[in-house]
Coordinates of C-alpha atoms in Angstrom, one line a residue:
M75 CA -45.4 -10.7 7.0
S76 CA -42.0 -9.2 7.5
R77 CA -40.8 -7.9 10.8
T78 CA -40.7 -4.4 9.5
R79 CA -44.4 -4.6 8.5
T80 CA -45.3 -6.2 11.9
A81 CA -43.6 -3.4 13.9
L82 CA -45.3 -0.7 11.7
L83 CA -48.8 -2.1 12.4
A84 CA -48.0 -2.2 16.1
A85 CA -47.0 1.4 16.0
M86 CA -50.3 2.3 14.3
A87 CA -52.3 0.4 17.0
L88 CA -50.6 2.5 19.6
V89 CA -51.7 5.7 17.8
A90 CA -55.3 4.5 17.7
G91 CA -55.4 3.5 21.4
A92 CA -54.1 6.8 22.5
S93 CA -57.1 8.6 21.1
G94 CA -59.7 6.2 22.5
T95 CA -61.1 5.7 19.0
A96 CA -60.5 2.9 16.5
L97 CA -59.1 4.7 13.4
A98 CA -58.8 3.3 9.9
V99 CA -55.3 4.3 9.0
N100 CA -53.6 3.7 5.7
P101 CA -50.1 2.4 6.4
A102 CA -48.8 4.6 3.6
D103 CA -50.0 7.6 5.5
V104 CA -47.9 6.8 8.6
G105 CA -44.8 8.9 8.6
A106 CA -41.4 7.8 9.8
A107 CA -41.9 9.8 13.0
A108 CA -44.6 7.4 14.1
I109 CA -41.8 4.7 14.3
P110 CA -39.5 5.8 17.1
C111 CA -36.4 4.1 15.8
T112 CA -35.3 1.5 13.3
V113 CA -32.6 -1.1 13.5
D114 CA -30.9 -2.8 10.6
Y115 CA -29.0 -6.0 11.8
K116 CA -27.1 -7.8 9.1
I117 CA -24.9 -10.9 9.3
Q118 CA -22.0 -10.1 7.0
N119 CA -19.8 -13.2 7.4
D120 CA -20.8 -16.6 8.8
W121 CA -18.4 -19.6 8.9
G122 CA -20.6 -22.1 10.8
S123 CA -19.2 -21.6 14.3
G124 CA -18.9 -17.8 14.3
F125 CA -20.0 -14.7 12.5
T126 CA -19.6 -10.9 12.1
A127 CA -22.6 -8.6 12.1
A128 CA -23.2 -4.9 11.2
V129 CA -25.9 -3.0 13.0
T130 CA -27.3 0.5 12.1
V131 CA -29.7 2.2 14.4
T132 CA -31.7 5.3 13.2
N133 CA -33.3 7.6 15.8
N134 CA -36.7 9.1 14.8
G135 CA -37.3 10.6 18.2
A136 CA -35.8 13.4 20.1
A137 CA -32.0 14.0 19.7
K138 CA -29.8 12.0 22.1
S139 CA -26.4 12.6 23.6
S140 CA -25.9 8.9 24.5
W141 CA -27.7 5.7 23.4
A142 CA -27.9 2.0 24.0
V143 CA -29.4 -0.7 21.7
K144 CA -30.5 -3.9 23.3
W145 CA -31.6 -7.3 22.0
S146 CA -31.8 -10.9 23.1
Y147 CA -30.7 -14.1 21.3
A148 CA -33.0 -17.1 21.0
G149 CA -30.0 -19.4 20.4
S150 CA -26.4 -19.9 21.7
Q151 CA -24.9 -16.8 20.2
K152 CA -22.1 -15.2 22.2
V153 CA -20.5 -11.8 21.4
T154 CA -16.7 -11.9 21.6
N155 CA -15.7 -8.4 20.6
G156 CA -17.2 -5.3 19.0
W157 CA -16.3 -2.0 17.3
N158 CA -17.8 1.5 17.4
A159 CA -19.9 0.5 20.4
K160 CA -19.3 -1.0 23.8
V161 CA -20.9 -4.4 23.3
T162 CA -21.6 -6.5 26.4
Q163 CA -23.7 -9.7 27.0
S164 CA -25.4 -11.2 30.1
G165 CA -27.0 -14.6 29.3
T166 CA -28.8 -14.1 26.1
A167 CA -29.3 -10.3 26.5
V168 CA -26.9 -8.0 24.6
T169 CA -26.3 -4.3 25.1
A170 CA -24.5 -2.1 22.6
A171 CA -23.8 1.4 24.1
N172 CA -22.2 4.3 22.3
E173 CA -18.5 5.1 22.4
S174 CA -17.3 8.5 23.6
Y175 CA -17.0 9.8 20.1
N176 CA -20.4 8.7 18.7
G177 CA -22.9 9.3 21.4
T178 CA -24.7 12.1 19.6
L179 CA -27.7 10.8 17.7
A180 CA -29.8 13.6 16.2
T181 CA -33.4 13.2 15.1
G182 CA -33.3 11.2 11.9
G183 CA -29.6 10.5 12.6
S184 CA -28.0 7.0 12.5
A185 CA -25.1 5.2 14.2
S186 CA -23.4 2.1 13.0
F187 CA -21.4 -0.5 14.9
G188 CA -20.3 -4.1 14.5
F189 CA -19.3 -7.1 16.4
Q190 CA -18.1 -10.7 16.2
G191 CA -19.7 -13.7 17.8
T192 CA -19.7 -17.4 18.1
Y193 CA -22.6 -19.9 18.0
S194 CA -23.6 -23.5 17.6
G195 CA -26.8 -24.7 15.9
T196 CA -28.7 -21.9 14.3
N197 CA -27.8 -18.2 14.0
A198 CA -31.2 -16.5 13.8
I199 CA -31.5 -12.7 13.7
P200 CA -33.0 -11.4 16.9
A201 CA -36.8 -10.6 16.7
T202 CA -36.9 -7.4 18.8
F203 CA -34.6 -4.5 19.3
T204 CA -34.9 -1.5 21.7
L205 CA -33.2 1.9 21.7
D206 CA -33.0 3.3 25.2
G207 CA -35.9 1.1 26.2
V208 CA -38.2 1.9 23.3
T209 CA -39.0 -0.9 20.8
C210 CA -37.8 -0.3 17.3
N211 CA -39.0 -1.8 14.0
V212 CA -36.6 -4.3 12.4
D213 CA -35.5 -4.4 8.8
D214 CA -36.2 -7.9 7.4
G215 CA -32.8 -8.2 5.8
G216 CA -34.3 -8.5 2.4
S217 CA -33.7 -6.5 -0.7
G218 CA -36.4 -3.9 -0.1
P219 CA -35.9 -0.1 -0.6
T220 CA -34.7 0.4 3.0
D221 CA -31.7 -1.8 2.5
P222 CA -28.5 0.0 1.5
P223 CA -26.7 -1.1 -1.7
G224 CA -23.8 -3.6 -1.3
P225 CA -20.2 -2.6 -1.7
G226 CA -19.2 -0.9 -4.9
T227 CA -18.5 -3.0 -7.9
G228 CA -16.7 -0.4 -10.0
T229 CA -13.3 -1.0 -11.7
R230 CA -10.3 0.0 -9.7
V231 CA -8.2 2.9 -11.0
D232 CA -4.6 2.3 -12.1
N233 CA -3.2 4.6 -9.4
P234 CA -5.5 5.3 -6.4
Y235 CA -3.4 8.3 -5.4
S236 CA -3.8 10.0 -8.8
G237 CA -6.1 13.0 -8.6
A238 CA -7.0 12.3 -5.0
K239 CA -6.5 13.9 -1.6
V240 CA -5.2 11.6 1.2
Y241 CA -6.8 11.2 4.6
V242 CA -5.2 13.3 7.4
N243 CA -5.5 11.3 10.7
P244 CA -7.0 13.8 13.2
E245 CA -5.4 12.1 16.1
W246 CA -1.9 12.3 14.7
S247 CA -2.5 15.7 13.4
A248 CA -3.4 17.0 16.8
K249 CA -0.2 15.6 18.3
A250 CA 1.9 17.1 15.6
A251 CA 0.2 20.5 15.8
A252 CA 0.8 20.6 19.6
E253 CA 4.6 20.4 19.1
P254 CA 6.5 23.6 18.6
G255 CA 6.7 24.1 14.8
G256 CA 4.6 21.0 14.2
S257 CA 1.9 23.0 12.4
R258 CA 4.1 23.0 9.4
I259 CA 3.4 19.4 8.8
S260 CA 0.3 18.6 10.8
N261 CA -1.9 18.6 7.7
Q262 CA 0.1 15.8 6.0
P263 CA -1.6 12.4 5.5
T264 CA -0.2 9.5 7.5
G265 CA -1.1 5.8 7.8
V266 CA -3.7 4.4 10.3
W267 CA -2.1 1.4 12.1
L268 CA -4.4 -1.5 12.9
D269 CA -1.7 -3.3 14.9
R270 CA -3.9 -5.4 17.2
I271 CA -7.5 -6.6 17.4
A272 CA -8.5 -3.8 19.8
A273 CA -7.4 -1.2 17.3
I274 CA -10.4 -2.1 15.1
N275 CA -12.6 -0.7 17.8
G276 CA -10.2 2.0 19.1
V277 CA -7.7 1.8 21.9
N278 CA -7.9 3.7 25.2
G279 CA -10.8 5.8 23.9
G280 CA -9.2 6.6 20.6
M281 CA -10.7 6.3 17.1
G282 CA -11.5 2.9 15.7
L283 CA -11.6 1.9 12.1
R284 CA -15.2 3.1 11.5
A285 CA -14.5 6.4 13.2
H286 CA -11.5 7.0 10.9
L287 CA -13.6 6.1 7.8
D288 CA -16.4 8.4 8.9
A289 CA -13.8 11.2 9.4
A290 CA -12.5 10.4 5.9
L291 CA -15.9 10.8 4.5
A292 CA -16.1 14.3 6.1
Q293 CA -12.7 15.2 4.6
K294 CA -13.6 13.8 1.2
G295 CA -16.0 16.5 0.0
S296 CA -16.9 16.1 -3.7
G297 CA -13.5 14.8 -4.8
E298 CA -11.6 11.6 -4.4
L299 CA -9.9 10.6 -1.2
V300 CA -7.4 7.9 -0.2
V301 CA -7.4 6.3 3.2
Q302 CA -4.2 4.5 4.2
L303 CA -4.5 1.5 6.5
V304 CA -1.7 -0.7 7.9
I305 CA -2.8 -4.3 8.3
Y306 CA -0.3 -5.5 10.9
N307 CA -1.1 -8.4 13.3
L308 CA 0.3 -11.7 11.8
P309 CA 0.8 -14.6 14.1
G310 CA 4.4 -14.6 15.4
R311 CA 4.8 -11.1 13.7
D312 CA 8.2 -9.8 12.8
C313 CA 10.1 -12.9 14.1
A314 CA 13.6 -11.3 14.1
A315 CA 12.7 -8.4 16.4
L316 CA 11.1 -7.9 19.8
A317 CA 9.8 -4.3 20.0
S318 CA 7.4 -5.0 17.1
N319 CA 6.2 -8.4 18.2
G320 CA 2.4 -8.6 18.3
E321 CA -0.4 -10.1 20.3
L322 CA -0.8 -13.4 18.4
G323 CA 1.4 -16.4 18.9
P324 CA 2.9 -18.4 16.0
T325 CA 0.0 -20.8 15.7
E326 CA -2.9 -18.4 16.2
I327 CA -3.8 -18.2 12.5
D328 CA -7.5 -18.9 13.0
K329 CA -7.7 -16.0 15.5
Y330 CA -6.0 -13.8 13.0
K331 CA -8.6 -14.7 10.4
T332 CA -11.8 -14.6 12.4
Q333 CA -11.1 -11.9 15.0
Y334 CA -8.9 -9.6 13.0
I335 CA -9.2 -9.8 9.2
D336 CA -12.9 -10.7 9.0
P337 CA -14.1 -7.7 11.1
I338 CA -11.9 -5.4 9.1
A339 CA -13.2 -6.7 5.9
A340 CA -16.8 -6.4 7.1
I341 CA -16.3 -2.8 7.9
L342 CA -14.6 -1.9 4.6
A343 CA -17.4 -3.7 2.7
D344 CA -20.0 -1.3 4.2
S345 CA -21.6 0.5 1.3
K346 CA -21.3 3.7 3.3
Y347 CA -17.5 3.7 2.4
A348 CA -17.8 2.7 -1.2
G349 CA -16.8 6.1 -2.4
L350 CA -13.4 6.1 -0.6
R351 CA -10.2 4.7 -2.1
I352 CA -8.9 2.4 0.7
V353 CA -5.2 1.6 0.4
T354 CA -4.0 -1.3 2.7
T355 CA -0.4 -1.9 3.5
I356 CA -0.3 -5.6 4.2
E357 CA 1.8 -7.0 7.0
I358 CA 5.1 -5.1 7.2
D359 CA 8.4 -6.8 8.2
S360 CA 7.4 -10.4 8.2
L361 CA 7.6 -12.2 4.8
P362 CA 11.3 -11.2 4.1
N363 CA 12.3 -12.7 7.4
L364 CA 11.5 -16.1 5.9
V365 CA 14.3 -15.6 3.4
T366 CA 16.9 -13.7 5.4
N367 CA 16.6 -15.0 9.0
T368 CA 16.0 -18.7 8.7
G369 CA 18.0 -21.9 8.2
S370 CA 21.8 -21.8 8.4
R371 CA 22.2 -18.1 7.9
P372 CA 24.1 -16.3 10.7
T373 CA 21.2 -14.0 11.0
A374 CA 18.7 -16.8 11.6
T375 CA 16.4 -16.9 14.7
P376 CA 14.5 -19.9 16.1
Q377 CA 11.3 -17.8 15.9
C378 CA 11.7 -17.3 12.2
D379 CA 12.5 -21.0 11.6
V380 CA 9.2 -21.7 13.3
M381 CA 7.2 -19.4 11.1
K382 CA 8.9 -20.8 8.0
A383 CA 8.0 -24.3 9.0
N384 CA 4.3 -23.6 9.8
G385 CA 3.6 -21.3 6.8
N386 CA 1.4 -19.0 8.8
Y387 CA 3.0 -15.8 7.3
Q388 CA 2.0 -16.9 3.8
K389 CA -1.5 -18.1 5.0
G390 CA -2.2 -14.9 6.9
V391 CA -1.1 -12.6 4.1
G392 CA -3.0 -14.7 1.5
Y393 CA -6.2 -14.6 3.7
A394 CA -5.9 -10.8 4.1
L395 CA -5.4 -10.3 0.4
N396 CA -8.3 -12.5 -0.5
K397 CA -10.9 -11.0 2.0
L398 CA -9.8 -7.4 1.6
G399 CA -9.4 -7.8 -2.2
D400 CA -13.1 -8.7 -2.5
V401 CA -14.0 -5.1 -1.6
A402 CA -14.0 -3.2 -4.9
N403 CA -12.6 0.0 -3.5
V404 CA -9.7 -1.6 -1.6
Y405 CA -6.2 -1.4 -3.0
N406 CA -3.8 -4.0 -1.5
Y407 CA -0.1 -3.2 -1.3
I408 CA 2.2 -5.9 0.2
D409 CA 5.2 -4.8 2.2
A410 CA 8.4 -5.4 0.3
G411 CA 11.1 -4.6 2.9
H412 CA 13.8 -2.2 1.8
H413 CA 17.1 -2.2 -0.2
G414 CA 19.2 -2.7 3.0
W415 CA 17.3 -5.9 3.7
I416 CA 16.6 -7.7 0.4
G417 CA 18.8 -5.9 -2.1
W418 CA 21.5 -8.6 -2.1
D419 CA 21.6 -11.2 -4.8
D420 CA 20.7 -14.1 -2.5
N421 CA 17.7 -12.2 -1.1
F422 CA 16.2 -10.4 -4.1
A423 CA 14.5 -13.0 -6.2
A424 CA 13.9 -15.3 -3.3
S425 CA 11.9 -12.6 -1.5
A426 CA 9.7 -12.1 -4.6
T427 CA 9.1 -15.8 -4.7
V428 CA 7.9 -15.9 -1.1
M429 CA 5.6 -12.9 -1.8
K430 CA 4.1 -14.8 -4.7
E431 CA 3.5 -17.8 -2.5
A432 CA 1.6 -15.6 0.0
A433 CA -0.4 -13.9 -2.8
T434 CA -1.6 -17.3 -4.1
S435 CA -2.5 -18.8 -0.6
E436 CA -5.8 -19.1 1.1
G437 CA -7.9 -18.2 -2.0
A438 CA -5.9 -15.1 -3.0
T439 CA -4.6 -14.5 -6.5
V440 CA -2.2 -12.0 -7.9
N441 CA -5.3 -10.0 -9.0
D442 CA -5.8 -9.2 -5.3
V443 CA -2.4 -7.3 -5.3
H444 CA -2.4 -3.8 -6.6
G445 CA 1.2 -3.2 -5.7
F446 CA 4.0 -3.2 -3.1
I447 CA 5.5 -0.8 -0.6
A448 CA 9.2 -0.3 0.2
N449 CA 10.9 1.2 3.2
T450 CA 7.8 1.1 5.5
A451 CA 8.8 2.7 8.8
N452 CA 12.4 2.6 7.8
Y453 CA 15.2 5.1 7.1
S454 CA 16.8 4.2 3.8
A455 CA 17.5 7.3 1.7
L456 CA 15.3 7.8 -1.3
K457 CA 18.0 8.8 -3.7
E458 CA 21.8 8.9 -3.1
N459 CA 23.1 11.5 -5.6
N460 CA 26.8 11.5 -4.6
Y461 CA 27.7 8.0 -5.7
T462 CA 26.2 5.1 -7.7
I463 CA 26.5 1.4 -7.6
N464 CA 28.6 1.5 -10.8
D465 CA 31.3 3.8 -9.4
S466 CA 34.9 2.6 -8.7
V467 CA 37.5 4.1 -6.5
A468 CA 41.2 3.1 -6.5
G469 CA 40.4 0.0 -8.4
K470 CA 37.5 -1.1 -6.1
S471 CA 33.8 -1.1 -6.8
V472 CA 31.4 0.8 -4.6
R473 CA 29.9 -2.6 -3.8
E474 CA 33.1 -3.5 -1.9
S475 CA 32.7 -0.6 0.5
K476 CA 31.8 -1.5 4.1
W477 CA 28.6 0.5 3.9
V478 CA 27.2 -1.1 0.6
D479 CA 28.7 -4.5 1.4
W480 CA 28.0 -6.1 -2.0
N481 CA 24.4 -4.9 -2.2
R482 CA 23.1 -4.2 -5.7
Y483 CA 21.3 -1.0 -4.6
V484 CA 22.3 2.1 -2.8
D485 CA 18.9 3.8 -2.3
E486 CA 15.2 3.0 -2.2
L487 CA 14.1 4.5 -5.5
S488 CA 16.5 2.3 -7.6
F489 CA 15.6 -0.7 -5.4
A490 CA 11.8 -0.2 -5.7
Q491 CA 11.9 0.2 -9.4
A492 CA 14.1 -2.9 -9.9
F493 CA 12.1 -5.0 -7.4
R494 CA 8.9 -4.1 -9.2
N495 CA 10.5 -5.6 -12.4
Q496 CA 11.5 -8.7 -10.4
L497 CA 7.9 -9.1 -9.0
V498 CA 6.5 -9.0 -12.5
T499 CA 9.0 -11.6 -13.7
T500 CA 7.9 -13.8 -10.7
G501 CA 4.3 -13.7 -11.9
F502 CA 2.6 -10.5 -10.6
N503 CA 0.6 -8.4 -12.9
S504 CA 2.6 -5.9 -15.1
G505 CA 0.5 -3.0 -13.9
I506 CA 1.5 -3.2 -10.3
G507 CA 2.8 0.1 -8.7
M508 CA 5.2 0.8 -5.9
L509 CA 4.8 3.0 -2.8
I510 CA 7.9 4.3 -0.9
D511 CA 7.6 5.4 2.7
T512 CA 9.5 8.7 2.9
S513 CA 8.3 9.7 6.4
R514 CA 11.8 9.5 7.9
N515 CA 14.4 9.2 5.2
G516 CA 15.2 12.8 4.3
W517 CA 18.6 12.9 6.1
G518 CA 18.9 16.7 5.9
G519 CA 20.4 19.1 8.4
T520 CA 24.0 20.1 9.0
A521 CA 25.3 16.5 8.5
R522 CA 24.0 16.2 4.9
P523 CA 27.0 16.0 2.5
A524 CA 27.1 18.6 -0.2
G525 CA 29.0 16.4 -2.6
P526 CA 30.9 13.2 -3.1
G527 CA 33.5 12.0 -0.6
A528 CA 37.2 12.0 -1.2
T529 CA 38.6 9.4 -3.6
T530 CA 41.2 8.3 -1.1
D531 CA 39.6 4.8 -1.0
V532 CA 36.2 3.4 -1.6
D533 CA 35.1 3.6 2.0
T534 CA 36.1 7.3 2.3
Y535 CA 34.3 8.0 -0.9
V536 CA 31.0 6.3 0.1
N537 CA 31.0 7.5 3.7
G538 CA 31.8 11.0 2.8
G539 CA 29.0 11.3 0.2
R540 CA 26.2 9.2 1.5
Y541 CA 23.1 11.0 2.8
D542 CA 22.0 8.1 5.0
R543 CA 24.0 8.8 8.2
R544 CA 23.2 5.6 10.1
I545 CA 26.0 3.6 11.5
H546 CA 24.8 0.5 9.6
V547 CA 22.1 0.0 7.0
G548 CA 20.6 -2.7 9.3
N549 CA 19.8 -0.2 12.1
W550 CA 16.1 0.5 12.2
C551 CA 15.1 1.8 15.7
N552 CA 14.6 5.5 16.4
Q553 CA 17.7 6.5 14.4
S554 CA 19.7 9.4 15.5
G555 CA 20.1 12.1 12.9
A556 CA 17.1 11.1 10.8
G557 CA 14.8 13.7 9.1
L558 CA 11.5 13.9 7.3
G559 CA 11.8 13.0 3.7
E560 CA 9.9 13.9 0.6
R561 CA 6.3 15.1 1.3
P562 CA 3.5 12.7 0.2
Q563 CA 2.9 13.0 -3.5
A564 CA 1.4 11.0 -6.3
S565 CA 3.2 9.6 -9.4
P566 CA 6.7 11.0 -8.5
A567 CA 8.7 8.6 -10.7
A568 CA 8.4 5.7 -13.2
G569 CA 6.7 2.7 -11.6
I570 CA 6.0 4.6 -8.3
D571 CA 2.4 5.2 -7.4
A572 CA 3.2 7.6 -4.6
Y573 CA 5.6 8.7 -1.9
V574 CA 3.7 8.2 1.3
W575 CA 4.1 8.8 5.1
I576 CA 2.8 5.4 6.3
K577 CA 4.8 5.6 9.5
P578 CA 3.5 8.6 11.4
P579 CA 6.5 10.8 12.2
G580 CA 6.9 11.1 16.0
E581 CA 5.7 7.6 16.8
S582 CA 8.4 5.5 18.5
D583 CA 9.9 2.4 16.9
G584 CA 10.4 0.8 20.4
S585 CA 11.5 1.7 23.9
S586 CA 15.1 2.4 24.9
S587 CA 14.8 0.1 27.9
A588 CA 12.3 -2.5 29.1
I589 CA 8.8 -1.1 29.9
P590 CA 6.1 -3.4 31.2
N591 CA 3.0 -3.2 29.1
D592 CA -0.2 -5.0 28.0
E593 CA 0.3 -4.3 24.3
G594 CA 2.4 -7.4 23.4
K595 CA 5.5 -5.2 22.9
G596 CA 8.9 -6.6 24.0
F597 CA 12.1 -4.8 24.6
D598 CA 14.5 -5.0 21.6
R599 CA 18.2 -4.2 22.3
M600 CA 18.3 -2.5 18.8
C601 CA 16.4 0.3 20.5
D602 CA 19.0 0.6 23.2
P603 CA 21.6 3.3 22.4
T604 CA 24.3 1.4 24.3
Y605 CA 23.8 -1.9 22.4
T606 CA 26.8 -3.0 20.4
G607 CA 24.8 -5.1 17.8
N608 CA 24.4 -8.5 16.3
P609 CA 25.1 -10.2 12.9
R610 CA 22.0 -8.5 11.4
N611 CA 23.6 -5.0 11.8
G612 CA 27.3 -6.1 11.4
N613 CA 27.8 -6.0 15.2
S614 CA 27.6 -2.2 15.2
L615 CA 26.2 0.3 17.7
S616 CA 22.4 0.6 17.3
G617 CA 22.4 4.3 16.6
A618 CA 19.1 4.6 18.5
L619 CA 17.9 7.7 20.3
P620 CA 17.8 7.6 24.1
N621 CA 14.7 7.8 26.4
A622 CA 12.3 6.4 23.8
P623 CA 8.8 5.1 24.8
L624 CA 7.0 1.9 23.6
S625 CA 6.6 1.4 19.9
G626 CA 3.7 3.5 18.6
H627 CA 3.8 5.9 21.5
W628 CA 4.5 9.6 21.0
F629 CA 8.2 10.5 21.0
S630 CA 8.5 14.3 21.1
A631 CA 12.3 14.3 20.9
Q632 CA 12.2 12.2 17.7
F633 CA 9.5 14.4 16.2
Q634 CA 11.6 17.5 16.8
Q635 CA 14.7 15.9 15.3
L636 CA 12.8 14.8 12.2
M637 CA 11.6 18.4 11.6
T638 CA 15.1 19.8 12.2
N639 CA 16.7 17.4 9.7
A640 CA 13.9 17.4 7.1
Y641 CA 15.0 17.2 3.5
P642 CA 13.5 19.0 1.6
P643 CA 13.8 21.5 4.5
L644 CA 10.7 22.8 6.2
S645 CA 9.9 26.4 5.6

């Protein structure tokens, strides 16, 4: 007898006892209202010492404005973290209470949440659940008609952005709309950043992953919709910077897998979200460091040497690609740096090789990679129209100018198209597409050159005509003079799946001075306007805006600058 059947008969007995008469009741005649609530508890991943579980509670009683589901374990299970509910444990007793955004539970309505736990011995499903003190029936975990179907198994489309709307993050949209003039862009789609374990559940009362996916379903309507997620929490993350360091130390690869990637994969695999096209941007700003900032190079750092030696960047990216790629409606795009980082001869092919190593680690294959993304959260101009890499002035190639500095590329579009070809040559599928983040690379406003520079010498020619007004192409933090770039759009150029705004405009790259915090974010001098640089930016001034908050926090002055200098201009 299944647990569902047992609970149903118990509910019938209560009906008979209330009337004082023994009634012969056909179970088929008992409606859902006779069962006050149902709980579906499913173990989604189990690796012998830990697990992730997904729970859905359905309320068949009066509507609720708050709720709490409780159960007890018979074994040694311990909950370590949860999402879409406040999950606490005392002894063997567990309580999952609603978050601020999902407390409403209508009659016939459902709420879903998940959690991760550890155990030794057996991992049995709890026998009894209650909703606000009332015992619920329990789905038996079988393949009966009450079980939802598994994640979709359909074929991925060639370009997920084609013919689809893209999710507008309501939290970012509200901040943008609250700024003077911000309503002009507040309906633009931006990326959702999962930059620490806590972000899965939501930070400081904000939306977690499930809340965003639920909101995406509401925006979807009857058409197709893309949700853009940034997977960003590698051990020893971004080893050549400090403002973007994460919560995990260089050796915490197991924690990355079990407490970060596994819960994300479990949520994305929920059949509820099978109709969404989920684009993941995998681990920005880490893999290229293994090429450019290690060994005997003048730009090397001890932290990057550690990450190259332990291989945890490749392992982490491979694990993410493998687990997330198992979900049929997920499209994985690996971060590919930008032209001002890996456009040089000694970085270009080597970076593609490192990315291939990652894409074939930890069970991943190149089939788990749908494409790559360039210029994530960076400022490199999309297309420089006033000079090309083939120009010469006074007998010198543009490559000899101080700005280009022997790079093979002068802008992101030419770089992304060429790097795509290199990736295919290195062993990735020929159908891969590229994304380019254009959220902050417009470089419009009064400083935008109207034509080429004077042909006095090669530096005057390049500096007079370039749209990118940074002091050095290696500058990356809250750049002065930057503007919004091309609006998000699908299939804008050959080999390019979309222009996207993965970095939400108005979110800081890092603080201008040290700010104590519990977010794992250090102070990087590249965010200090007075900093005179290092070998990675040619010992130049940082070009950063003053008075910036911690990375990811709202920076009103930057947002206003981006709108002022937008190109194409805002109307």
